[in-house]
PDB file of C-alpha atoms in Angstrom:
ATOM      1  CA  MET A   1     -79.952   6.329  73.986  1.00 39.00           C
ATOM      2  CA  PRO A   2     -81.092   9.942  74.312  1.00 44.00           C
ATOM      3  CA  MET A   3     -84.005  10.357  76.686  1.00 43.00           C
ATOM      4  CA  PRO A   4     -87.301  10.969  74.889  1.00 44.00           C
ATOM      5  CA  SER A   5     -88.175  14.635  74.859  1.00 42.00           C
ATOM      6  CA  SER A   6     -91.736  13.874  75.993  1.00 42.00           C
ATOM      7  CA  ASN A   7     -90.345  12.702  79.318  1.00 42.00           C
ATOM      8  CA  ARG A   8     -87.866  15.522  79.623  1.00 42.00           C
ATOM      9  CA  GLU A   9     -90.345  18.241  78.757  1.00 44.00           C
ATOM     10  CA  ALA A  10     -92.811  17.072  81.405  1.00 48.00           C
ATOM     11  CA  GLY A  11     -91.287  19.293  84.069  1.00 68.00           C
ATOM     12  CA  LEU A  12     -87.940  20.443  85.370  1.00 84.00           C
ATOM     13  CA  LEU A  13     -84.419  19.370  84.515  1.00 89.00           C
ATOM     14  CA  ARG A  14     -81.943  19.440  87.402  1.00 88.00           C
ATOM     15  CA  PHE A  15     -78.168  19.081  87.438  1.00 88.00           C
ATOM     16  CA  GLY A  16     -76.009  19.991  90.409  1.00 85.00           C
ATOM     17  CA  VAL A  17     -77.312  23.207  91.959  1.00 86.00           C
ATOM     18  CA  PHE A  18     -78.928  24.242  88.663  1.00 90.00           C
ATOM     19  CA  GLU A  19     -82.476  23.806  87.421  1.00 90.00           C
ATOM     20  CA  VAL A  20     -83.991  24.382  83.993  1.00 90.00           C
ATOM     21  CA  ASP A  21     -87.710  25.032  83.662  1.00 89.00           C
ATOM     22  CA  LEU A  22     -88.499  24.291  80.021  1.00 85.00           C
ATOM     23  CA  ALA A  23     -92.060  25.591  80.208  1.00 82.00           C
ATOM     24  CA  ALA A  24     -90.995  28.925  81.687  1.00 83.00           C
ATOM     25  CA  GLY A  25     -87.751  29.084  79.715  1.00 85.00           C
ATOM     26  CA  GLU A  26     -85.725  29.763  82.854  1.00 89.00           C
ATOM     27  CA  LEU A  27     -82.356  28.707  84.219  1.00 91.00           C
ATOM     28  CA  ARG A  28     -82.053  28.848  88.013  1.00 90.00           C
ATOM     29  CA  LYS A  29     -79.218  28.307  90.485  1.00 87.00           C
ATOM     30  CA  ASN A  30     -80.295  27.395  94.022  1.00 82.00           C
ATOM     31  CA  GLY A  31     -83.686  28.864  93.139  1.00 80.00           C
ATOM     32  CA  ALA A  32     -82.301  32.197  91.887  1.00 85.00           C
ATOM     33  CA  ARG A  33     -82.955  32.974  88.233  1.00 88.00           C
ATOM     34  CA  ILE A  34     -79.955  33.362  85.917  1.00 89.00           C
ATOM     35  CA  ARG A  35     -80.367  35.497  82.799  1.00 88.00           C
ATOM     36  CA  LEU A  36     -79.712  33.478  79.657  1.00 88.00           C
ATOM     37  CA  GLN A  37     -80.668  34.599  76.162  1.00 88.00           C
ATOM     38  CA  GLU A  38     -83.089  32.544  74.091  1.00 87.00           C
ATOM     39  CA  GLN A  39     -80.546  31.084  71.656  1.00 87.00           C
ATOM     40  CA  PRO A  40     -78.121  29.820  74.338  1.00 89.00           C
ATOM     41  CA  PHE A  41     -81.102  28.509  76.329  1.00 91.00           C
ATOM     42  CA  GLN A  42     -82.275  26.483  73.323  1.00 89.00           C
ATOM     43  CA  VAL A  43     -78.775  25.039  72.874  1.00 90.00           C
ATOM     44  CA  LEU A  44     -78.628  24.163  76.578  1.00 91.00           C
ATOM     45  CA  THR A  45     -82.045  22.491  76.324  1.00 89.00           C
ATOM     46  CA  ALA A  46     -80.903  20.371  73.380  1.00 90.00           C
ATOM     47  CA  LEU A  47     -77.802  19.265  75.298  1.00 91.00           C
ATOM     48  CA  LEU A  48     -79.806  18.457  78.454  1.00 90.00           C
ATOM     49  CA  GLN A  49     -82.362  16.414  76.517  1.00 88.00           C
ATOM     50  CA  ASN A  50     -79.471  14.309  75.227  1.00 89.00           C
ATOM     51  CA  ALA A  51     -77.336  14.272  78.382  1.00 87.00           C
ATOM     52  CA  GLY A  52     -74.379  11.936  78.047  1.00 86.00           C
ATOM     53  CA  GLN A  53     -74.739  11.821  74.257  1.00 89.00           C
ATOM     54  CA  VAL A  54     -72.868  13.737  71.583  1.00 90.00           C
ATOM     55  CA  VAL A  55     -75.023  16.402  69.941  1.00 89.00           C
ATOM     56  CA  THR A  56     -73.450  17.295  66.614  1.00 90.00           C
ATOM     57  CA  ARG A  57     -73.195  20.815  65.319  1.00 86.00           C
ATOM     58  CA  ASP A  58     -75.523  19.890  62.439  1.00 86.00           C
ATOM     59  CA  GLU A  59     -78.139  18.630  64.907  1.00 87.00           C
ATOM     60  CA  LEU A  60     -77.903  21.869  66.854  1.00 85.00           C
ATOM     61  CA  ARG A  61     -78.298  23.831  63.617  1.00 83.00           C
ATOM     62  CA  GLU A  62     -81.484  21.900  62.752  1.00 83.00           C
ATOM     63  CA  LYS A  63     -82.988  22.224  66.244  1.00 79.00           C
ATOM     64  CA  THR A  64     -82.018  25.776  67.076  1.00 78.00           C
ATOM     65  CA  TRP A  65     -81.464  27.778  63.883  1.00 70.00           C
ATOM     66  CA  PRO A  66     -84.355  27.814  61.354  1.00 64.00           C
ATOM     67  CA  ALA A  67     -83.461  26.942  57.772  1.00 61.00           C
ATOM     68  CA  ASP A  68     -84.332  30.437  56.551  1.00 57.00           C
ATOM     69  CA  THR A  69     -82.029  32.140  59.077  1.00 57.00           C
ATOM     70  CA  PHE A  70     -78.928  33.631  57.514  1.00 52.00           C
ATOM     71  CA  VAL A  71     -76.222  33.968  60.154  1.00 61.00           C
ATOM     72  CA  ASP A  72     -72.639  32.930  60.699  1.00 70.00           C
ATOM     73  CA  PHE A  73     -73.672  29.639  62.301  1.00 74.00           C
ATOM     74  CA  ASP A  74     -70.248  28.637  63.645  1.00 80.00           C
ATOM     75  CA  HIS A  75     -69.719  31.996  65.319  1.00 84.00           C
ATOM     76  CA  SER A  76     -73.291  32.051  66.698  1.00 84.00           C
ATOM     77  CA  LEU A  77     -73.014  28.538  68.119  1.00 85.00           C
ATOM     78  CA  ASN A  78     -69.629  29.227  69.706  1.00 88.00           C
ATOM     79  CA  THR A  79     -71.035  32.392  71.263  1.00 89.00           C
ATOM     80  CA  ALA A  80     -74.080  30.519  72.594  1.00 89.00           C
ATOM     81  CA  VAL A  81     -71.929  27.796  74.159  1.00 90.00           C
ATOM     82  CA  ASN A  82     -69.652  30.402  75.747  1.00 92.00           C
ATOM     83  CA  LYS A  83     -72.677  32.140  77.279  1.00 92.00           C
ATOM     84  CA  ILE A  84     -73.899  28.785  78.646  1.00 91.00           C
ATOM     85  CA  ARG A  85     -70.518  28.112  80.230  1.00 91.00           C
ATOM     86  CA  GLU A  86     -70.411  31.610  81.672  1.00 90.00           C
ATOM     87  CA  SER A  87     -73.857  31.124  83.250  1.00 90.00           C
ATOM     88  CA  LEU A  88     -72.916  27.725  84.687  1.00 90.00           C
ATOM     89  CA  GLY A  89     -69.435  28.764  85.828  1.00 88.00           C
ATOM     90  CA  ASP A  90     -68.013  26.120  83.493  1.00 88.00           C
ATOM     91  CA  SER A  91     -64.728  25.939  81.611  1.00 86.00           C
ATOM     92  CA  ALA A  92     -63.890  24.608  78.155  1.00 85.00           C
ATOM     93  CA  SER A  93     -60.505  23.332  79.345  1.00 83.00           C
ATOM     94  CA  SER A  94     -61.853  21.597  82.488  1.00 82.00           C
ATOM     95  CA  PRO A  95     -65.553  21.059  81.765  1.00 86.00           C
ATOM     96  CA  ARG A  96     -67.980  20.001  84.491  1.00 86.00           C
ATOM     97  CA  PHE A  97     -71.094  20.373  82.340  1.00 89.00           C
ATOM     98  CA  VAL A  98     -70.513  21.065  78.627  1.00 90.00           C
ATOM     99  CA  GLU A  99     -67.748  19.129  76.889  1.00 90.00           C
ATOM    100  CA  THR A 100     -66.492  20.103  73.447  1.00 89.00           C
ATOM    101  CA  LEU A 101     -65.695  17.371  70.928  1.00 88.00           C
ATOM    102  CA  ALA A 102     -63.516  18.932  68.251  1.00 83.00           C
ATOM    103  CA  ARG A 103     -65.146  19.109  64.809  1.00 80.00           C
ATOM    104  CA  ARG A 104     -68.080  17.024  66.043  1.00 87.00           C
ATOM    105  CA  GLY A 105     -70.216  18.873  68.555  1.00 89.00           C
ATOM    106  CA  TYR A 106     -70.898  19.014  72.283  1.00 91.00           C
ATOM    107  CA  ARG A 107     -71.892  16.698  75.099  1.00 91.00           C
ATOM    108  CA  PHE A 108     -73.511  17.446  78.467  1.00 91.00           C
ATOM    109  CA  ILE A 109     -71.491  15.315  80.900  1.00 89.00           C
ATOM    110  CA  ALA A 110     -73.145  15.976  84.301  1.00 87.00           C
ATOM    111  CA  PRO A 111     -76.021  13.775  85.594  1.00 87.00           C
ATOM    112  CA  VAL A 112     -79.427  15.253  84.769  1.00 87.00           C
ATOM    113  CA  ASP A 113     -82.621  14.510  86.699  1.00 85.00           C
ATOM    114  CA  SER A 114     -86.100  14.982  85.252  1.00 79.00           C
ATOM    115  CA  VAL A 115     -89.031  15.987  87.469  1.00 70.00           C
ATOM    116  CA  GLY A 116     -92.567  15.642  86.156  1.00 57.00           C
ATOM    117  CA  ALA A 117     -94.593  18.809  86.479  1.00 43.00           C
ATOM    118  CA  ALA A 118     -97.821  17.038  87.378  1.00 38.00           C
ATOM    119  CA  ALA A 119     -96.391  14.576  89.870  1.00 39.00           C
ATOM    120  CA  THR A 120     -95.346  16.867  92.688  1.00 39.00           C
ATOM    121  CA  VAL A 121     -98.341  18.298  94.492  1.00 35.00           C
ATOM    122  CA  SER A 122     -98.751  17.552  98.176  1.00 37.00           C
ATOM    123  CA  ALA A 123    -101.344  18.489 100.777  1.00 36.00           C
ATOM    124  CA  THR A 124     -98.991  21.098 102.185  1.00 35.00           C
ATOM    125  CA  ALA A 125     -98.284  22.555  98.787  1.00 38.00           C
ATOM    126  CA  HIS A 126    -102.003  22.610  98.050  1.00 40.00           C
ATOM    127  CA  ASP A 127    -102.748  24.482 101.281  1.00 41.00           C
ATOM    128  CA  ASN A 128    -100.245  27.244 100.669  1.00 42.00           C
ATOM    129  CA  GLY A 129    -100.678  27.349  96.907  1.00 43.00           C
ATOM    130  CA  THR A 130     -97.079  26.320  96.159  1.00 43.00           C
ATOM    131  CA  ARG A 131     -96.316  23.536  93.690  1.00 44.00           C
ATOM    132  CA  ALA A 132     -93.441  21.231  94.643  1.00 42.00           C
ATOM    133  CA  GLY A 133     -90.548  21.676  92.292  1.00 44.00           C
ATOM    134  CA  ALA A 134     -91.578  25.255  91.541  1.00 44.00           C
ATOM    135  CA  PRO A 135     -90.105  28.389  93.038  1.00 46.00           C
ATOM    136  CA  ALA A 136     -91.256  28.930  96.603  1.00 45.00           C
ATOM    137  CA  PRO A 137     -91.525  32.331  98.254  1.00 45.00           C
ATOM    138  CA  HIS A 138     -88.317  34.395  98.425  1.00 45.00           C
ATOM    139  CA  GLY A 139     -86.944  32.684  95.285  1.00 47.00           C
ATOM    140  CA  LEU A 140     -86.469  29.232  96.862  1.00 52.00           C
ATOM    141  CA  THR A 141     -87.173  25.930  95.114  1.00 56.00           C
ATOM    142  CA  LEU A 142     -89.059  23.125  96.837  1.00 58.00           C
ATOM    143  CA  HIS A 143     -87.651  19.605  97.005  1.00 61.00           C
ATOM    144  CA  PRO A 144     -89.856  17.375  94.758  1.00 59.00           C
ATOM    145  CA  GLU A 145     -90.288  14.678  97.436  1.00 63.00           C
ATOM    146  CA  LEU A 146     -89.848  16.379 100.819  1.00 63.00           C
ATOM    147  CA  TYR A 147     -91.523  19.719  99.985  1.00 62.00           C
ATOM    148  CA  VAL A 148     -88.895  21.777 101.775  1.00 66.00           C
ATOM    149  CA  PRO A 149     -86.601  24.389 100.198  1.00 69.00           C
ATOM    150  CA  VAL A 150     -83.803  22.665  98.317  1.00 65.00           C
ATOM    151  CA  PRO A 151     -80.612  23.023 100.412  1.00 70.00           C
ATOM    152  CA  ARG A 152     -77.040  23.134  99.188  1.00 78.00           C
ATOM    153  CA  ARG A 153     -75.886  19.565  98.524  1.00 78.00           C
ATOM    154  CA  GLY A 154     -72.468  20.286  99.999  1.00 84.00           C
ATOM    155  CA  LEU A 155     -74.017  21.283 103.327  1.00 87.00           C
ATOM    156  CA  VAL A 156     -76.314  18.245 103.393  1.00 86.00           C
ATOM    157  CA  ARG A 157     -73.453  15.860 102.608  1.00 89.00           C
ATOM    158  CA  ALA A 158     -71.272  17.496 105.290  1.00 91.00           C
ATOM    159  CA  LEU A 159     -73.999  17.046 107.933  1.00 91.00           C
ATOM    160  CA  PHE A 160     -74.430  13.400 106.953  1.00 92.00           C
ATOM    161  CA  ALA A 161     -70.672  12.852 107.169  1.00 92.00           C
ATOM    162  CA  LEU A 162     -70.546  14.471 110.630  1.00 93.00           C
ATOM    163  CA  ILE A 163     -73.173  12.002 111.870  1.00 91.00           C
ATOM    164  CA  GLN A 164     -71.050   9.114 110.648  1.00 91.00           C
ATOM    165  CA  VAL A 165     -68.011  10.560 112.443  1.00 93.00           C
ATOM    166  CA  MET A 166     -70.095  10.884 115.613  1.00 90.00           C
ATOM    167  CA  TYR A 167     -71.029   7.202 115.507  1.00 89.00           C
ATOM    168  CA  LEU A 168     -67.427   6.222 114.809  1.00 90.00           C
ATOM    169  CA  ILE A 169     -66.412   8.070 117.968  1.00 88.00           C
ATOM    170  CA  PHE A 170     -69.156   6.245 119.872  1.00 83.00           C
ATOM    171  CA  TYR A 171     -67.982   2.843 118.635  1.00 85.00           C
ATOM    172  CA  VAL A 172     -64.278   3.408 119.230  1.00 85.00           C
ATOM    173  CA  SER A 173     -64.900   4.931 122.652  1.00 81.00           C
ATOM    174  CA  GLY A 174     -67.234   2.092 123.627  1.00 75.00           C
ATOM    175  CA  LEU A 175     -64.753  -0.573 122.594  1.00 78.00           C
ATOM    176  CA  ALA A 176     -61.870   1.248 124.253  1.00 78.00           C
ATOM    177  CA  HIS A 177     -63.754   1.427 127.544  1.00 72.00           C
ATOM    178  CA  LEU A 178     -65.326  -2.012 127.430  1.00 70.00           C
ATOM    179  CA  PRO A 179     -64.319  -2.856 131.054  1.00 72.00           C
ATOM    180  CA  ASP A 180     -66.017   0.341 132.237  1.00 66.00           C
ATOM    181  CA  ALA A 181     -69.157  -0.593 130.304  1.00 64.00           C
ATOM    182  CA  GLU A 182     -69.124  -3.995 131.988  1.00 67.00           C
ATOM    183  CA  ARG A 183     -68.751  -2.415 135.420  1.00 69.00           C
ATOM    184  CA  VAL A 184     -71.644  -0.001 134.854  1.00 63.00           C
ATOM    185  CA  ALA A 185     -73.859  -2.724 133.389  1.00 63.00           C
ATOM    186  CA  SER A 186     -73.131  -5.009 136.345  1.00 67.00           C
ATOM    187  CA  SER A 187     -74.237  -2.316 138.777  1.00 64.00           C
ATOM    188  CA  PHE A 188     -77.860  -2.499 137.631  1.00 64.00           C
ATOM    189  CA  LEU A 189     -77.990  -5.791 135.673  1.00 65.00           C
ATOM    190  CA  PRO A 190     -76.084  -8.390 137.669  1.00 67.00           C
ATOM    191  CA  GLY A 191     -75.035 -11.755 136.307  1.00 68.00           C
ATOM    192  CA  TRP A 192     -75.339 -12.843 132.704  1.00 69.00           C
ATOM    193  CA  ARG A 193     -77.485  -9.842 131.719  1.00 70.00           C
ATOM    194  CA  ALA A 194     -74.472  -7.561 132.115  1.00 64.00           C
ATOM    195  CA  LEU A 195     -72.469  -9.860 129.836  1.00 74.00           C
ATOM    196  CA  VAL A 196     -75.221  -9.544 127.212  1.00 74.00           C
ATOM    197  CA  ILE A 197     -74.852  -5.751 127.303  1.00 70.00           C
ATOM    198  CA  VAL A 198     -71.083  -5.995 126.946  1.00 70.00           C
ATOM    199  CA  GLY A 199     -71.425  -8.500 124.107  1.00 76.00           C
ATOM    200  CA  ALA A 200     -73.874  -6.218 122.307  1.00 76.00           C
ATOM    201  CA  VAL A 201     -71.434  -3.288 122.596  1.00 75.00           C
ATOM    202  CA  LEU A 202     -68.608  -5.455 121.274  1.00 80.00           C
ATOM    203  CA  VAL A 203     -70.501  -6.945 118.309  1.00 83.00           C
ATOM    204  CA  THR A 204     -72.393  -3.842 117.193  1.00 81.00           C
ATOM    205  CA  GLY A 205     -69.302  -1.672 117.565  1.00 82.00           C
ATOM    206  CA  ALA A 206     -67.227  -4.065 115.469  1.00 85.00           C
ATOM    207  CA  VAL A 207     -69.944  -4.163 112.785  1.00 87.00           C
ATOM    208  CA  GLY A 208     -70.702  -0.444 112.941  1.00 88.00           C
ATOM    209  CA  ILE A 209     -67.149   0.767 112.330  1.00 90.00           C
ATOM    210  CA  PRO A 210     -66.838  -0.603 108.747  1.00 92.00           C
ATOM    211  CA  LEU A 211     -70.435   0.471 108.028  1.00 91.00           C
ATOM    212  CA  ARG A 212     -69.679   4.064 108.997  1.00 91.00           C
ATOM    213  CA  PHE A 213     -66.445   4.074 106.989  1.00 93.00           C
ATOM    214  CA  TYR A 214     -68.425   2.871 103.967  1.00 93.00           C
ATOM    215  CA  LEU A 215     -71.023   5.628 104.346  1.00 92.00           C
ATOM    216  CA  LEU A 216     -68.278   8.211 104.857  1.00 93.00           C
ATOM    217  CA  SER A 217     -66.474   7.149 101.692  1.00 93.00           C
ATOM    218  CA  ALA A 218     -69.740   7.007  99.722  1.00 91.00           C
ATOM    219  CA  VAL A 219     -70.711  10.571 100.608  1.00 90.00           C
ATOM    220  CA  GLY A 220     -67.103  11.743 100.320  1.00 90.00           C
ATOM    221  CA  PHE A 221     -66.809  10.460  96.739  1.00 89.00           C
ATOM    222  CA  ASP A 222     -70.411  11.542  96.015  1.00 85.00           C
ATOM    223  CA  PHE A 223     -71.606   8.027  95.134  1.00 86.00           C
ATOM    224  CA  ARG A 224     -74.690   8.795  93.039  1.00 80.00           C
ATOM    225  CA  LYS A 225     -76.573   5.630  94.031  1.00 84.00           C
ATOM    226  CA  LEU A 226     -76.195   6.253  97.751  1.00 86.00           C
ATOM    227  CA  GLY A 227     -79.927   6.993  98.001  1.00 85.00           C
ATOM    228  CA  ALA A 228     -80.919   3.509  96.822  1.00 86.00           C
ATOM    229  CA  THR A 229     -78.118   1.823  98.788  1.00 89.00           C
ATOM    230  CA  PHE A 230     -78.986   3.619 102.010  1.00 89.00           C
ATOM    231  CA  GLY A 231     -82.646   2.717 101.516  1.00 88.00           C
ATOM    232  CA  ARG A 232     -81.730  -0.975 101.451  1.00 89.00           C
ATOM    233  CA  LEU A 233     -79.440  -0.621 104.467  1.00 90.00           C
ATOM    234  CA  PHE A 234     -81.835   1.514 106.500  1.00 90.00           C
ATOM    235  CA  PRO A 235     -83.616  -1.295 108.431  1.00 91.00           C
ATOM    236  CA  PHE A 236     -80.239  -2.574 109.651  1.00 90.00           C
ATOM    237  CA  ILE A 237     -78.956   0.959 110.358  1.00 90.00           C
ATOM    238  CA  LEU A 238     -82.151   1.772 112.250  1.00 90.00           C
ATOM    239  CA  ALA A 239     -81.796  -1.307 114.482  1.00 88.00           C
ATOM    240  CA  LEU A 240     -78.112  -0.573 115.087  1.00 88.00           C
ATOM    241  CA  ASP A 241     -78.697   3.081 115.912  1.00 87.00           C
ATOM    242  CA  GLN A 242     -81.597   2.314 118.240  1.00 85.00           C
ATOM    243  CA  LEU A 243     -79.365  -0.057 120.208  1.00 81.00           C
ATOM    244  CA  TRP A 244     -76.654   2.578 120.540  1.00 81.00           C
ATOM    245  CA  ALA A 245     -79.233   5.178 121.512  1.00 82.00           C
ATOM    246  CA  VAL A 246     -79.181   3.695 125.035  1.00 76.00           C
ATOM    247  CA  ALA A 247     -75.399   4.143 125.248  1.00 75.00           C
ATOM    248  CA  PRO A 248     -75.730   7.303 127.419  1.00 76.00           C
ATOM    249  CA  PHE A 249     -77.047   5.104 130.230  1.00 71.00           C
ATOM    250  CA  LEU A 250     -73.610   3.482 130.392  1.00 67.00           C
ATOM    251  CA  LEU A 251     -72.437   6.915 131.590  1.00 70.00           C
ATOM    252  CA  LEU A 252     -75.178   7.120 134.190  1.00 66.00           C
ATOM    253  CA  PRO A 253     -72.814   7.591 137.183  1.00 67.00           C
ATOM    254  CA  ARG A 254     -71.227  10.593 135.479  1.00 72.00           C
ATOM    255  CA  ILE A 255     -74.114  12.381 133.734  1.00 73.00           C
ATOM    256  CA  GLY A 256     -77.158  11.436 135.799  1.00 75.00           C
ATOM    257  CA  VAL A 257     -80.565  10.085 134.796  1.00 75.00           C
ATOM    258  CA  GLY A 258     -81.980  13.298 133.304  1.00 83.00           C
ATOM    259  CA  LEU A 259     -79.134  13.922 130.884  1.00 85.00           C
ATOM    260  CA  ALA A 260     -79.001  10.230 129.946  1.00 78.00           C
ATOM    261  CA  PHE A 261     -82.702  10.327 128.995  1.00 85.00           C
ATOM    262  CA  ALA A 262     -82.238  13.544 127.008  1.00 87.00           C
ATOM    263  CA  ALA A 263     -79.260  12.153 125.084  1.00 85.00           C
ATOM    264  CA  THR A 264     -81.081   8.896 124.365  1.00 85.00           C
ATOM    265  CA  ALA A 265     -84.148  10.763 123.083  1.00 87.00           C
ATOM    266  CA  ALA A 266     -81.969  12.752 120.684  1.00 87.00           C
ATOM    267  CA  LEU A 267     -80.105   9.655 119.465  1.00 86.00           C
ATOM    268  CA  LEU A 268     -83.375   7.815 118.791  1.00 88.00           C
ATOM    269  CA  TYR A 269     -84.164  10.423 116.121  1.00 89.00           C
ATOM    270  CA  VAL A 270     -80.737  10.461 114.450  1.00 89.00           C
ATOM    271  CA  PRO A 271     -81.287   7.542 111.987  1.00 89.00           C
ATOM    272  CA  PHE A 272     -84.375   9.287 110.615  1.00 90.00           C
ATOM    273  CA  SER A 273     -82.298  12.450 110.216  1.00 89.00           C
ATOM    274  CA  GLU A 274     -79.749  10.428 108.245  1.00 90.00           C
ATOM    275  CA  ARG A 275     -82.466   9.148 105.935  1.00 89.00           C
ATOM    276  CA  THR A 276     -83.809  12.651 105.344  1.00 87.00           C
ATOM    277  CA  LEU A 277     -80.341  14.029 104.583  1.00 88.00           C
ATOM    278  CA  VAL A 278     -79.720  11.240 102.078  1.00 87.00           C
ATOM    279  CA  ARG A 279     -83.049  11.920 100.380  1.00 85.00           C
ATOM    280  CA  MET A 280     -82.158  15.612 100.122  1.00 82.00           C
ATOM    281  CA  ALA A 281     -78.824  14.937  98.440  1.00 82.00           C
ATOM    282  CA  TYR A 282     -79.516  11.713  96.512  1.00 80.00           C
ATOM    283  CA  ARG A 283     -82.736  10.919  94.744  1.00 64.00           C
ATOM    284  CA  ARG A 284     -83.549   7.216  94.695  1.00 57.00           C
ATOM    285  CA  GLU A 285     -83.767   5.666  91.223  1.00 50.00           C
ATOM    286  CA  ASN A 286     -86.609   3.275  90.550  1.00 43.00           C
TER     287      ASN A 286
END
């Protein structure tokens, strides 16, 4: 069913790197305003409010062109849609946003997120007079949950993927050098305690490898529910990452105590970085 307009008109509509402010009548890309005439903007608004649904040409005529307006409607609508596609960098032959259904109408095919205008004020935003979700200084747009400038999703996803690759290297290297890990562990934890360390490396490495491949594939294919999935997995990921944060101490003879502590301190923070990156790129659905 089309989303009720009362919900949609409460704030901002976001899709990809674009944002539509219905109250201000503005289309923005990565926070920068894009000029779009009133008629094409009204057509775009009608399509966004019915994202995923076919909006017929007759419906667009009723919503956008008053009954007492005498124009060549077909030509005007085609022109408006072309201007929308030009502003979005879209194509009629390979649409990413606006799909044409011959002799029927149009459909907005990209996922659209709605952000309530009254639900995004934080203490930080209150202090500096900036409303979350609204343009920040220098033309930036604040993230509605984290209150930081909205980054490029491609960059955020790439950083998240690099972290997964880093852990894969850790796991494979740890399993490949298991005898060395046992020798180092035995030097300061003799007896069965060293075997516990080796067993932990073996088990967590074997479990971590498929987990990291799953997260890599999810971000690679842009799995839209990764935010909710990662939220459910986070307690397990946090425990796993905290265990592997002490891995630098297995290299103690080579890197020394100081560098081992520094590396461990950095690795302790990494799972929280992963969570923040996921929240930047994928909003959790309630």
